[in-house]
Every structure is written in C-alpha cells, then in structure tokens.
Amino acid sequence: ETGVTQTPRHLVMGMTNKKSLKCEQHLGHNAMYWYKQSAKKPLELMFVYNFKEQTENNSVPSRFSPECPNSSHLFLHLHTLQPEDSALYLCASSPGPENGELFFGEGSRLTVL
Amino acid sequence: KQEVTQIPAALSVPEGENLVLNCSFTDSAIYNLQWFRQDPGKGLTSLLLIQSSQREQTSGRLNASLDKSSGRSTLYIAASQPGDSATYLCAVKDRGSARQLTFGSGTQLTVLP
C-alpha cells in the first residue's frame, strides 16, 4: 500500500453540492495536513491536525470543513463551493507537526461548476 | 513573513547534462528545507530533507545543499535523464512557525532525449 492514499482522485461538483475528500495514511504518523494547489500559485496550507486535534486553520473559509477521526484518517467536507475553489487538494502526513519529512498523497482534483 | 523563490521557473536541458536548480528564502531562521518532485497532475514526492544544522544531503544522482546565512539552497542533478522531467519544489519550515512549510512556485524541468 502506498503511504498516503487520497480518494477520489477526481471530483466534479456543482456549487450547491455536498461532497467529501478522504485521506488515509499507513505510515504511523501523528500529524496530517490539507494543502491546496491552484494553477500558477504555490501550495497553500489549509489545516493541520496533530493527534486528531486541529492545531492550525490557515484562515480557510467555512465552506471547507475538516474532520480527523483518528491519526490515520483525514476528511475534507465540501459545501456550497465556488468555481475559484477548483484546485488540486493534497493531503500530507509527517511524524509530528514540528519535525520530520512530509509525505504527500496523489491529490484530489476538484472542479466546481 | 517567509518568502521562497525558485529560479528559473522553467528549464530545458539535453539528456546527460548536469544541472542545478536554485531556491532562495528570505528568513534564515529555518528548521529544515525539503525538496520535492511533482509530476503533472500528481502529488509531491519527497526527494531530500536538510535539517538546519546540515549543509548537504545526497540521494543517488541528487545532491542538495543548504547555506542558511545567504538564504540559499541548490538541488544538483547529475547525468539528467528524460525521466527526471517534472516540477521541482523547495519548501522551508521556519523556526517561528514550525508547523507549516512555505513553498516556492517550483522549477519545471524538461530533459530532452
């Protein structure tokens, strides 16, 4: 199994839909992250979780709602998104939030119509 | 606020050449620096992690150096191959905000056969 697995890989949704992105890591890490990658822009950190507790919210709009039920799973719930939210959403994990390498999943390509 | 710059934005070289990718950062008080590779539409693959106390790291044909005082890192790729074609990203973890990485915009490398 790959270290960090994201599903779905591709998602198309309307502005009124509710959908969720899922991330699972098999590395025994304690910290998990959501990043957003838009065209022509550097990666932007969205959320950080450490031992299931959210430790960082980088001023993300409330239409993005993260959930971390345990150290191995991370969700990003999506509701009433805007077309400008279309991007590649990347999940990552690391041994802890302040040390070690980050390992990324393959990403979920989101298109909002 | 930390800023990370990668120059050039794009680079094209013939197969077999040795090449250097550059990364500069504005705040030298860093915790570590990490180089990633990203293939089109895919996630990020960690290549090398350099702790602030280290000056270089090597993995196969890759060598990354770090000069904190000048705010620079380089990624040296020896004997480039078409399979090395990808976008290379550097990311810095600050001591002041050790939970998140600041990413550069990347260098898109094309190795021509």
PDB file of C-alpha atoms in Angstrom:
ATOM      1  CA  GLU A   1       0.000   0.000   0.000  1.00  0.00           C
ATOM      2  CA  THR A   2       1.174   3.497  -0.733  1.00  0.00           C
ATOM      3  CA  GLY A   3       1.957   5.669   2.259  1.00  0.00           C
ATOM      4  CA  VAL A   4      -0.744   8.312   1.814  1.00  0.00           C
ATOM      5  CA  THR A   5      -3.893   7.492  -0.152  1.00  0.00           C
ATOM      6  CA  GLN A   6      -6.451  10.040  -1.314  1.00  0.00           C
ATOM      7  CA  THR A   7      -9.922   9.426  -2.742  1.00  0.00           C
ATOM      8  CA  PRO A   8     -11.488  10.338  -5.030  1.00  0.00           C
ATOM      9  CA  ARG A   9      -8.713  11.278  -7.436  1.00  0.00           C
ATOM     10  CA  HIS A  10     -11.098  13.426  -9.479  1.00  0.00           C
ATOM     11  CA  LEU A  11     -14.324  15.148  -8.426  1.00  0.00           C
ATOM     12  CA  VAL A  12     -16.712  17.409 -10.309  1.00  0.00           C
ATOM     13  CA  MET A  13     -19.406  19.113  -8.287  1.00  0.00           C
ATOM     14  CA  GLY A  14     -21.949  21.866  -8.576  1.00  0.00           C
ATOM     15  CA  MET A  15     -21.938  24.878  -6.309  1.00  0.00           C
ATOM     16  CA  THR A  16     -24.836  23.517  -4.236  1.00  0.00           C
ATOM     17  CA  ASN A  17     -23.490  20.005  -3.779  1.00  0.00           C
ATOM     18  CA  LYS A  18     -22.013  18.478  -0.631  1.00  0.00           C
ATOM     19  CA  LYS A  19     -19.063  16.151  -1.087  1.00  0.00           C
ATOM     20  CA  SER A  20     -16.095  14.892   0.904  1.00  0.00           C
ATOM     21  CA  LEU A  21     -12.456  14.171   0.196  1.00  0.00           C
ATOM     22  CA  LYS A  22     -10.786  11.350   2.077  1.00  0.00           C
ATOM     23  CA  CYS A  23      -7.174  10.804   3.060  1.00  0.00           C
ATOM     24  CA  GLU A  24      -5.643   7.759   4.758  1.00  0.00           C
ATOM     25  CA  GLN A  25      -2.028   7.281   5.817  1.00  0.00           C
ATOM     26  CA  HIS A  26      -0.329   3.978   6.583  1.00  0.00           C
ATOM     27  CA  LEU A  27       2.920   5.436   7.918  1.00  0.00           C
ATOM     28  CA  GLY A  28       2.111   5.595  11.607  1.00  0.00           C
ATOM     29  CA  HIS A  29       2.389   9.381  11.570  1.00  0.00           C
ATOM     30  CA  ASN A  30       0.731  11.647  14.086  1.00  0.00           C
ATOM     31  CA  ALA A  31       0.284  14.807  12.022  1.00  0.00           C
ATOM     32  CA  MET A  32      -1.875  15.242   8.927  1.00  0.00           C
ATOM     33  CA  TYR A  33      -2.354  18.215   6.642  1.00  0.00           C
ATOM     34  CA  TRP A  34      -4.573  19.571   3.894  1.00  0.00           C
ATOM     35  CA  TYR A  35      -2.928  21.720   1.208  1.00  0.00           C
ATOM     36  CA  LYS A  36      -4.483  23.484  -1.780  1.00  0.00           C
ATOM     37  CA  GLN A  37      -2.630  23.800  -5.074  1.00  0.00           C
ATOM     38  CA  SER A  38      -4.087  26.220  -7.618  1.00  0.00           C
ATOM     39  CA  ALA A  39      -2.699  26.857 -11.066  1.00  0.00           C
ATOM     40  CA  LYS A  40       0.313  29.168 -11.108  1.00  0.00           C
ATOM     41  CA  LYS A  41       0.347  29.546  -7.299  1.00  0.00           C
ATOM     42  CA  PRO A  42       2.495  27.982  -4.575  1.00  0.00           C
ATOM     43  CA  LEU A  43       0.963  25.342  -2.346  1.00  0.00           C
ATOM     44  CA  GLU A  44      -1.179  26.811   0.399  1.00  0.00           C
ATOM     45  CA  LEU A  45      -1.567  25.172   3.785  1.00  0.00           C
ATOM     46  CA  MET A  46      -5.220  24.818   4.832  1.00  0.00           C
ATOM     47  CA  PHE A  47      -5.333  22.733   8.014  1.00  0.00           C
ATOM     48  CA  VAL A  48      -3.008  20.856  10.362  1.00  0.00           C
ATOM     49  CA  TYR A  49      -4.031  18.060  12.731  1.00  0.00           C
ATOM     50  CA  ASN A  50      -1.824  16.590  15.433  1.00  0.00           C
ATOM     51  CA  PHE A  51      -3.061  13.505  17.292  1.00  0.00           C
ATOM     52  CA  LYS A  52      -6.574  14.153  15.891  1.00  0.00           C
ATOM     53  CA  GLU A  53      -6.644  17.720  17.214  1.00  0.00           C
ATOM     54  CA  GLN A  54      -6.706  20.666  14.840  1.00  0.00           C
ATOM     55  CA  THR A  55      -3.682  22.836  15.503  1.00  0.00           C
ATOM     56  CA  GLU A  56      -3.769  25.127  12.504  1.00  0.00           C
ATOM     57  CA  ASN A  57      -6.517  26.718  10.414  1.00  0.00           C
ATOM     58  CA  ASN A  58      -4.969  28.991   7.858  1.00  0.00           C
ATOM     59  CA  SER A  59      -7.953  31.337   7.526  1.00  0.00           C
ATOM     60  CA  VAL A  60      -9.843  28.846   5.413  1.00  0.00           C
ATOM     61  CA  PRO A  61     -13.488  29.682   4.524  1.00  0.00           C
ATOM     62  CA  SER A  62     -16.097  27.729   6.452  1.00  0.00           C
ATOM     63  CA  ARG A  63     -17.339  26.044   3.281  1.00  0.00           C
ATOM     64  CA  PHE A  64     -14.324  23.756   3.830  1.00  0.00           C
ATOM     65  CA  SER A  65     -14.787  21.641   6.950  1.00  0.00           C
ATOM     66  CA  PRO A  66     -12.057  19.203   8.024  1.00  0.00           C
ATOM     67  CA  GLU A  67     -12.551  16.112  10.142  1.00  0.00           C
ATOM     68  CA  CYS A  68      -9.918  13.881  11.716  1.00  0.00           C
ATOM     69  CA  PRO A  69     -11.494  10.881  13.470  1.00  0.00           C
ATOM     70  CA  ASN A  70      -8.114   9.277  14.206  1.00  0.00           C
ATOM     71  CA  SER A  71      -4.445   9.784  13.400  1.00  0.00           C
ATOM     72  CA  SER A  72      -4.716   7.724  10.207  1.00  0.00           C
ATOM     73  CA  HIS A  73      -7.710   9.346   8.563  1.00  0.00           C
ATOM     74  CA  LEU A  74      -8.475  12.875   7.460  1.00  0.00           C
ATOM     75  CA  PHE A  75     -11.519  14.203   5.626  1.00  0.00           C
ATOM     76  CA  LEU A  76     -12.313  17.489   3.946  1.00  0.00           C
ATOM     77  CA  HIS A  77     -16.040  18.137   3.729  1.00  0.00           C
ATOM     78  CA  LEU A  78     -17.072  20.480   0.938  1.00  0.00           C
ATOM     79  CA  HIS A  79     -20.277  22.530   0.875  1.00  0.00           C
ATOM     80  CA  THR A  80     -21.503  25.360  -1.384  1.00  0.00           C
ATOM     81  CA  LEU A  81     -18.144  25.833  -3.035  1.00  0.00           C
ATOM     82  CA  GLN A  82     -17.263  28.483  -5.591  1.00  0.00           C
ATOM     83  CA  PRO A  83     -15.688  27.970  -9.032  1.00  0.00           C
ATOM     84  CA  GLU A  84     -12.466  29.540  -7.714  1.00  0.00           C
ATOM     85  CA  ASP A  85     -12.189  26.626  -5.277  1.00  0.00           C
ATOM     86  CA  SER A  86     -11.330  24.375  -8.210  1.00  0.00           C
ATOM     87  CA  ALA A  87      -7.822  23.089  -7.498  1.00  0.00           C
ATOM     88  CA  LEU A  88      -5.730  20.081  -6.587  1.00  0.00           C
ATOM     89  CA  TYR A  89      -6.227  19.258  -2.913  1.00  0.00           C
ATOM     90  CA  LEU A  90      -3.270  17.479  -1.389  1.00  0.00           C
ATOM     91  CA  CYS A  91      -3.141  15.551   1.851  1.00  0.00           C
ATOM     92  CA  ALA A  92       0.152  15.022   3.668  1.00  0.00           C
ATOM     93  CA  SER A  93       1.401  13.422   6.855  1.00  0.00           C
ATOM     94  CA  SER A  94       4.532  13.653   8.987  1.00  0.00           C
ATOM     95  CA  PRO A  95       5.766  12.003  12.192  1.00  0.00           C
ATOM     96  CA  GLY A  96       4.862  15.161  14.100  1.00  0.00           C
ATOM     97  CA  PRO A  97       3.808  18.689  13.196  1.00  0.00           C
ATOM     98  CA  GLU A  98       7.194  20.139  14.004  1.00  0.00           C
ATOM     99  CA  ASN A  99       9.615  17.525  12.764  1.00  0.00           C
ATOM    100  CA  GLY A 100      10.285  15.082  10.016  1.00  0.00           C
ATOM    101  CA  GLU A 101       9.583  14.869   6.345  1.00  0.00           C
ATOM    102  CA  LEU A 102       6.213  15.486   4.827  1.00  0.00           C
ATOM    103  CA  PHE A 103       4.790  12.696   2.714  1.00  0.00           C
ATOM    104  CA  PHE A 104       2.057  13.608   0.244  1.00  0.00           C
ATOM    105  CA  GLY A 105      -0.794  11.736  -1.369  1.00  0.00           C
ATOM    106  CA  GLU A 106      -1.560  11.863  -5.080  1.00  0.00           C
ATOM    107  CA  GLY A 107      -4.145  14.579  -4.607  1.00  0.00           C
ATOM    108  CA  SER A 108      -7.827  15.028  -5.415  1.00  0.00           C
ATOM    109  CA  ARG A 109      -8.507  17.159  -8.476  1.00  0.00           C
ATOM    110  CA  LEU A 110     -11.649  19.184  -7.738  1.00  0.00           C
ATOM    111  CA  THR A 111     -13.673  21.039 -10.358  1.00  0.00           C
ATOM    112  CA  VAL A 112     -16.540  23.248  -9.203  1.00  0.00           C
ATOM    113  CA  LEU A 113     -19.036  24.120 -11.925  1.00  0.00           C
TER     114      LEU A 113
ATOM    115  CA  LYS B   1       6.876  36.543   6.587  1.00  0.00           C
ATOM    116  CA  GLN B   2       8.972  33.898   4.872  1.00  0.00           C
ATOM    117  CA  GLU B   3       9.140  34.038   1.095  1.00  0.00           C
ATOM    118  CA  VAL B   4      10.590  31.283  -1.063  1.00  0.00           C
ATOM    119  CA  THR B   5      11.700  31.921  -4.629  1.00  0.00           C
ATOM    120  CA  GLN B   6      12.764  29.422  -7.252  1.00  0.00           C
ATOM    121  CA  ILE B   7      14.631  30.467 -10.347  1.00  0.00           C
ATOM    122  CA  PRO B   8      14.325  29.667 -13.176  1.00  0.00           C
ATOM    123  CA  ALA B   9      10.606  28.925 -13.463  1.00  0.00           C
ATOM    124  CA  ALA B  10      11.333  26.555 -16.331  1.00  0.00           C
ATOM    125  CA  LEU B  11      14.436  24.820 -17.613  1.00  0.00           C
ATOM    126  CA  SER B  12      15.073  22.615 -20.621  1.00  0.00           C
ATOM    127  CA  VAL B  13      18.279  20.602 -20.985  1.00  0.00           C
ATOM    128  CA  PRO B  14      19.539  17.758 -23.199  1.00  0.00           C
ATOM    129  CA  GLU B  15      19.830  14.315 -21.691  1.00  0.00           C
ATOM    130  CA  GLY B  16      23.085  13.647 -19.857  1.00  0.00           C
ATOM    131  CA  GLU B  17      23.694  17.175 -18.639  1.00  0.00           C
ATOM    132  CA  ASN B  18      24.370  18.011 -15.033  1.00  0.00           C
ATOM    133  CA  LEU B  19      22.116  20.786 -13.783  1.00  0.00           C
ATOM    134  CA  VAL B  20      21.428  22.969 -10.760  1.00  0.00           C
ATOM    135  CA  LEU B  21      18.078  24.209  -9.504  1.00  0.00           C
ATOM    136  CA  ASN B  22      18.020  27.190  -7.183  1.00  0.00           C
ATOM    137  CA  CYS B  23      15.916  28.047  -4.170  1.00  0.00           C
ATOM    138  CA  SER B  24      16.208  31.195  -2.060  1.00  0.00           C
ATOM    139  CA  PHE B  25      14.425  32.188   1.125  1.00  0.00           C
ATOM    140  CA  THR B  26      14.170  35.492   2.950  1.00  0.00           C
ATOM    141  CA  ASP B  27      14.287  34.433   6.622  1.00  0.00           C
ATOM    142  CA  SER B  28      17.346  32.361   7.542  1.00  0.00           C
ATOM    143  CA  ALA B  29      15.874  31.172  10.865  1.00  0.00           C
ATOM    144  CA  ILE B  30      14.693  27.897   9.411  1.00  0.00           C
ATOM    145  CA  TYR B  31      14.073  24.489  10.951  1.00  0.00           C
ATOM    146  CA  ASN B  32      14.649  22.491   7.783  1.00  0.00           C
ATOM    147  CA  LEU B  33      14.333  22.623   3.997  1.00  0.00           C
ATOM    148  CA  GLN B  34      12.790  19.950   1.827  1.00  0.00           C
ATOM    149  CA  TRP B  35      12.978  19.327  -1.923  1.00  0.00           C
ATOM    150  CA  PHE B  36      10.052  17.680  -3.691  1.00  0.00           C
ATOM    151  CA  ARG B  37       9.290  16.435  -7.163  1.00  0.00           C
ATOM    152  CA  GLN B  38       5.832  16.726  -8.719  1.00  0.00           C
ATOM    153  CA  ASP B  39       4.748  15.039 -11.930  1.00  0.00           C
ATOM    154  CA  PRO B  40       1.825  16.582 -13.856  1.00  0.00           C
ATOM    155  CA  GLY B  41      -1.488  16.078 -12.063  1.00  0.00           C
ATOM    156  CA  LYS B  42       0.164  14.093  -9.295  1.00  0.00           C
ATOM    157  CA  GLY B  43       1.127  14.578  -5.676  1.00  0.00           C
ATOM    158  CA  LEU B  44       4.526  15.560  -4.321  1.00  0.00           C
ATOM    159  CA  THR B  45       7.338  13.078  -3.815  1.00  0.00           C
ATOM    160  CA  SER B  46       9.895  13.945  -1.159  1.00  0.00           C
ATOM    161  CA  LEU B  47      13.428  13.907  -2.544  1.00  0.00           C
ATOM    162  CA  LEU B  48      15.677  15.264   0.180  1.00  0.00           C
ATOM    163  CA  LEU B  49      15.299  16.815   3.625  1.00  0.00           C
ATOM    164  CA  ILE B  50      18.069  19.025   5.011  1.00  0.00           C
ATOM    165  CA  GLN B  51      17.997  19.951   8.677  1.00  0.00           C
ATOM    166  CA  SER B  52      19.152  23.443   9.603  1.00  0.00           C
ATOM    167  CA  SER B  53      22.354  22.022  11.125  1.00  0.00           C
ATOM    168  CA  GLN B  54      23.307  20.236   7.888  1.00  0.00           C
ATOM    169  CA  ARG B  55      24.979  21.625   4.794  1.00  0.00           C
ATOM    170  CA  GLU B  56      24.038  18.963   2.266  1.00  0.00           C
ATOM    171  CA  GLN B  57      22.221  15.728   1.626  1.00  0.00           C
ATOM    172  CA  THR B  58      22.703  13.188  -1.152  1.00  0.00           C
ATOM    173  CA  SER B  59      20.469  10.553  -2.665  1.00  0.00           C
ATOM    174  CA  GLY B  60      21.633   8.785  -5.802  1.00  0.00           C
ATOM    175  CA  ARG B  61      22.137  11.347  -8.548  1.00  0.00           C
ATOM    176  CA  LEU B  62      20.694  14.117  -6.408  1.00  0.00           C
ATOM    177  CA  ASN B  63      22.607  16.420  -4.093  1.00  0.00           C
ATOM    178  CA  ALA B  64      21.012  19.248  -2.149  1.00  0.00           C
ATOM    179  CA  SER B  65      22.995  21.940  -0.377  1.00  0.00           C
ATOM    180  CA  LEU B  66      21.948  24.496   2.198  1.00  0.00           C
ATOM    181  CA  ASP B  67      23.534  27.850   3.032  1.00  0.00           C
ATOM    182  CA  LYS B  68      21.397  29.416   5.717  1.00  0.00           C
ATOM    183  CA  SER B  69      23.431  32.594   6.028  1.00  0.00           C
ATOM    184  CA  SER B  70      22.815  33.504   2.413  1.00  0.00           C
ATOM    185  CA  GLY B  71      19.303  32.062   2.354  1.00  0.00           C
ATOM    186  CA  ARG B  72      20.006  29.658  -0.479  1.00  0.00           C
ATOM    187  CA  SER B  73      19.647  26.018  -1.366  1.00  0.00           C
ATOM    188  CA  THR B  74      20.561  24.215  -4.558  1.00  0.00           C
ATOM    189  CA  LEU B  75      19.476  20.881  -5.964  1.00  0.00           C
ATOM    190  CA  TYR B  76      22.125  19.314  -8.181  1.00  0.00           C
ATOM    191  CA  ILE B  77      21.026  16.599 -10.602  1.00  0.00           C
ATOM    192  CA  ALA B  78      23.816  14.598 -12.209  1.00  0.00           C
ATOM    193  CA  ALA B  79      23.586  12.947 -15.619  1.00  0.00           C
ATOM    194  CA  SER B  80      19.990  14.029 -16.218  1.00  0.00           C
ATOM    195  CA  GLN B  81      17.517  11.620 -17.834  1.00  0.00           C
ATOM    196  CA  PRO B  82      14.148  12.168 -19.563  1.00  0.00           C
ATOM    197  CA  GLY B  83      12.515  10.538 -16.546  1.00  0.00           C
ATOM    198  CA  ASP B  84      13.747  13.442 -14.431  1.00  0.00           C
ATOM    199  CA  SER B  85      11.312  15.730 -16.243  1.00  0.00           C
ATOM    200  CA  ALA B  86       8.966  17.140 -13.606  1.00  0.00           C
ATOM    201  CA  THR B  87       8.387  20.219 -11.472  1.00  0.00           C
ATOM    202  CA  TYR B  88      10.798  20.549  -8.564  1.00  0.00           C
ATOM    203  CA  LEU B  89       9.615  22.372  -5.456  1.00  0.00           C
ATOM    204  CA  CYS B  90      11.522  23.507  -2.422  1.00  0.00           C
ATOM    205  CA  ALA B  91       9.833  24.190   0.886  1.00  0.00           C
ATOM    206  CA  VAL B  92      11.097  25.776   4.079  1.00  0.00           C
ATOM    207  CA  LYS B  93       9.963  25.105   7.610  1.00  0.00           C
ATOM    208  CA  ASP B  94      10.511  28.135   9.838  1.00  0.00           C
ATOM    209  CA  ARG B  95      11.504  28.018  13.463  1.00  0.00           C
ATOM    210  CA  GLY B  96       8.921  30.636  14.269  1.00  0.00           C
ATOM    211  CA  SER B  97       6.070  28.713  12.658  1.00  0.00           C
ATOM    212  CA  ALA B  98       7.340  25.187  12.804  1.00  0.00           C
ATOM    213  CA  ARG B  99       4.048  23.611  11.885  1.00  0.00           C
ATOM    214  CA  GLN B 100       3.926  24.634   8.278  1.00  0.00           C
ATOM    215  CA  LEU B 101       6.051  24.734   5.190  1.00  0.00           C
ATOM    216  CA  THR B 102       6.402  27.708   2.887  1.00  0.00           C
ATOM    217  CA  PHE B 103       6.645  26.515  -0.707  1.00  0.00           C
ATOM    218  CA  GLY B 104       8.287  28.051  -3.716  1.00  0.00           C
ATOM    219  CA  SER B 105       6.470  28.112  -7.052  1.00  0.00           C
ATOM    220  CA  GLY B 106       8.722  25.429  -8.482  1.00  0.00           C
ATOM    221  CA  THR B 107      11.036  24.907 -11.432  1.00  0.00           C
ATOM    222  CA  GLN B 108       9.578  22.947 -14.348  1.00  0.00           C
ATOM    223  CA  LEU B 109      12.366  20.773 -15.722  1.00  0.00           C
ATOM    224  CA  THR B 110      12.305  19.156 -19.154  1.00  0.00           C
ATOM    225  CA  VAL B 111      15.096  16.742 -20.080  1.00  0.00           C
ATOM    226  CA  LEU B 112      15.173  16.192 -23.826  1.00  0.00           C
ATOM    227  CA  PRO B 113      16.138  12.758 -25.171  1.00  0.00           C
TER     228      PRO B 113
END
